[in-house]
Coordinates of C-alpha atoms in Angstrom, one line a residue:
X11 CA 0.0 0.0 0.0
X12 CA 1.8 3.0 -1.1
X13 CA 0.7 6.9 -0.8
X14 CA 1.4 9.5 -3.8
X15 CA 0.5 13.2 -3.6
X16 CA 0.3 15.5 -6.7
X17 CA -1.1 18.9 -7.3
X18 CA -4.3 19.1 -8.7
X19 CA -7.0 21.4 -9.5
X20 CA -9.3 22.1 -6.5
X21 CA -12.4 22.3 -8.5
X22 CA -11.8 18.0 -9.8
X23 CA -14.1 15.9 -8.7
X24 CA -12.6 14.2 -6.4
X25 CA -10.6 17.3 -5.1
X26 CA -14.2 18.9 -4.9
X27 CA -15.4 15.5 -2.8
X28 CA -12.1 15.7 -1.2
X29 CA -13.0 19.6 0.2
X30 CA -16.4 18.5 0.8
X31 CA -15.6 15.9 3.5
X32 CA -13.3 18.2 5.0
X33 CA -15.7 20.8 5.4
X34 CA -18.2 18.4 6.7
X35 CA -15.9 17.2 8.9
X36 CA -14.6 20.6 10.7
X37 CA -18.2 21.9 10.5
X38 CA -20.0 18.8 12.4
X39 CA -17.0 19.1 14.9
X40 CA -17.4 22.9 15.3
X41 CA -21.1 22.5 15.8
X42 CA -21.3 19.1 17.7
X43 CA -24.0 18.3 15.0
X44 CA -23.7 16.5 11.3
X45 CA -22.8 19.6 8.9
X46 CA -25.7 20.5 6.6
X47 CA -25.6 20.6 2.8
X48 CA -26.4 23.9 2.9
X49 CA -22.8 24.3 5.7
X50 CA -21.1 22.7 2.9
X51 CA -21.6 24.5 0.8
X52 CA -21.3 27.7 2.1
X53 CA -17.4 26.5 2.8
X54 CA -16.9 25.4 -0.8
X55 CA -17.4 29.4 -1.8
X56 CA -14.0 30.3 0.0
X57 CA -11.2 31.4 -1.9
X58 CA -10.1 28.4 -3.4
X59 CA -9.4 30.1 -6.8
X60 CA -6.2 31.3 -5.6
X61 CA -5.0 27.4 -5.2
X62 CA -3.8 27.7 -8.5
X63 CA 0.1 28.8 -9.2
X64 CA 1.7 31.4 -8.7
X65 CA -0.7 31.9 -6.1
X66 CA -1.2 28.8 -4.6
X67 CA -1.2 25.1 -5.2
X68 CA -4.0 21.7 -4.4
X69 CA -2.5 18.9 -3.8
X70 CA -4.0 15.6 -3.6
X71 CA -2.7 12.3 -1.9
X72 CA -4.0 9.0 -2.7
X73 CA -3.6 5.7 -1.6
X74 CA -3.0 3.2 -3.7
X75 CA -4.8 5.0 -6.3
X76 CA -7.7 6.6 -3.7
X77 CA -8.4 10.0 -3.8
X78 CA -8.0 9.9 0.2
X79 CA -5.8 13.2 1.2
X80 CA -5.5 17.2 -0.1
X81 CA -4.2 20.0 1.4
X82 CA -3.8 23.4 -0.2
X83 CA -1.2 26.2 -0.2
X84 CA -1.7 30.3 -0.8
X85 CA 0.6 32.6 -1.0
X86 CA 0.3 35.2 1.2
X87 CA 3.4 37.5 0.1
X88 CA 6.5 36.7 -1.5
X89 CA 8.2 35.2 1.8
X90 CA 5.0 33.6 3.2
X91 CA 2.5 31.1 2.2
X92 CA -0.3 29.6 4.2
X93 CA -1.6 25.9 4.5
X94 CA -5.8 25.4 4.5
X95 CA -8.0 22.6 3.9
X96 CA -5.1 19.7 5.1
X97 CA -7.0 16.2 5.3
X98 CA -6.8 12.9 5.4
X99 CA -9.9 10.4 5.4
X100 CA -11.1 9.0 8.2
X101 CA -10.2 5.4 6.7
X102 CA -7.0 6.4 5.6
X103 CA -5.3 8.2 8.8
X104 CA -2.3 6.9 10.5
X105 CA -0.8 5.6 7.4
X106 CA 1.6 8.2 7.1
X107 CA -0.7 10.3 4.4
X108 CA -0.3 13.5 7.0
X109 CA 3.6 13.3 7.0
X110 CA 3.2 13.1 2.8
X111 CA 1.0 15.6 2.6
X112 CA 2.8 18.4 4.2
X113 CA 6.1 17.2 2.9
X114 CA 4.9 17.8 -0.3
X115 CA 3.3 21.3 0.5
X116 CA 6.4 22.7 1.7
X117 CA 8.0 21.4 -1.4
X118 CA 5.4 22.8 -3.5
X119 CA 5.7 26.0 -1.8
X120 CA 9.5 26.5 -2.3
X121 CA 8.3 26.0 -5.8
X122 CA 6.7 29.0 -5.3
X123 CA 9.9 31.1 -3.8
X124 CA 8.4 31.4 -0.5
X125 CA 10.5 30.8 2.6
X126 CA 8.1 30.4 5.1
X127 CA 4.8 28.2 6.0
X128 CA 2.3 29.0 8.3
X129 CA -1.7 28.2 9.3
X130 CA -4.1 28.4 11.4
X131 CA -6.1 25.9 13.4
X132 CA -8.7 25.3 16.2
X133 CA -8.5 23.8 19.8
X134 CA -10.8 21.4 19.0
X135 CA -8.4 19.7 15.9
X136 CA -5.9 18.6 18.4
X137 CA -4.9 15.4 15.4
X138 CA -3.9 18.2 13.5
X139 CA -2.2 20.4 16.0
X140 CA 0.0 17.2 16.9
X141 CA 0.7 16.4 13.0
X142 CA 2.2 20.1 12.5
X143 CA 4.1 20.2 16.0
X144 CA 5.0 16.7 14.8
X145 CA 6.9 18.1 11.7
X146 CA 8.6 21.7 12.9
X147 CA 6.1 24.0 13.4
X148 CA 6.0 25.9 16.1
X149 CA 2.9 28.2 17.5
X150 CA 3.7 31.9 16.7
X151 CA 1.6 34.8 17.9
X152 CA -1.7 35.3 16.1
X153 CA -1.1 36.4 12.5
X154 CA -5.0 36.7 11.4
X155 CA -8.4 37.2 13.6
X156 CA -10.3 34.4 11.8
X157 CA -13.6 33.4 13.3
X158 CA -12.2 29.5 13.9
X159 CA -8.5 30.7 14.5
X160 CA -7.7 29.5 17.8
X161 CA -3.7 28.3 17.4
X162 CA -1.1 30.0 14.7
X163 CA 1.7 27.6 13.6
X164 CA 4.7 28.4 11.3
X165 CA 7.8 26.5 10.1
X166 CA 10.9 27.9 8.2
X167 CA 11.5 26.2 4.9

C-alpha cells in the first residue's frame, strides 16, 4: 500500500469531494451536529481560486490510487505562504498520508519562492495540532483574527 500526492486542481471531482468531507468534517466538529448541505456549501465558496500557481497550489494524496488526502497552499506575500484545507480520510489516517501531505506542501511551496509556511487551526483539531508540531512548526503569535483561529503555527522552509 503505497501513498502519492500531486497537485491538482481544487475544482476535480474528487478534489471537490475531497474539500467536501473536509468541510463536513470541521463543520460537524465545530457544531457538535452533522454539517448540513447547505454548511457545505457555504465553505466550498471560500477562496479556493487562488490554489492555483503562482498563487497557490491543491494537492492531492492518494492511496493506492484513492483520492484519500489534499491540502492546499496560498501565498500570502512573497516570503509567506499559508496551509488550508489539510485532510486525510477517516479510513486512511495513520498511514503516514499527513507526513506526505505536508512534505509535499512545503516542497510545493519552495516552488513557489516562498521561505516560510504558516496556518491556522482550532482547539478542538488537536490530530492536526500534533501532525504540524509533529513536523517543525511551532505556535507563533496570532497572524489573522479568523472566526475559527484558535492556534497559529509556522515553520521555516
Amino acid at each position: 500500500m503505497t501513498w502519492n500526492v500531486t497537485p491538482e486542481r481544487y475544482d476535480t471531482p474528487e478534489s471537490t469531494a475531497l474539500r467536501r468531507d473536509y468541510y463536513d468534517e470541521v463543520a460537524g466538529r465545530y457544531w457538535g451536529r452533522p454539517a448540513t448541505t447547505r454548511e457545505i456549501d457555504e465553505g466550498l465558496t471560500d477562496d479556493a481560486g487562488r490554489l492555483v500557481p503562482p498563487t497557490g497550489e491543491f494537492l492531492v494524496g492518494r492511496y493506492d490510487g484513492t483520492a484519500a488526502a489534499c491540502a492546499g497552499l496560498r501565498v500570502m506575500d512573497p516570503d509567506t505562504a499559508e496551509l488550508t484545507r489539510v485532510y486525510v480520510r477517516p479510513a486512511f489516517r495513520g498511514t503516514g498520508g499527513g507526513a506526505l501531505l505536508l512534505a509535499a506542501t512545503e516542497t510545493a511551496a519552495r516552488e513557489l519562492g516562498v521561505k516560510r509556511v504558516r496556518l491556522d487551526t482550532r482547539s478542538d483539531l488537536v490530530e492536526a495540532r500534533a501532525l504540524y508540531a509533529r513536523h517543525g512548526y511551532v505556535e507563533v503569535p496570532a497572524f489573522n483574527r479568523g472566526p475559527y483561529a484558535e492556534h497559529w503555527f509556522a515553520k521555516s522552509l
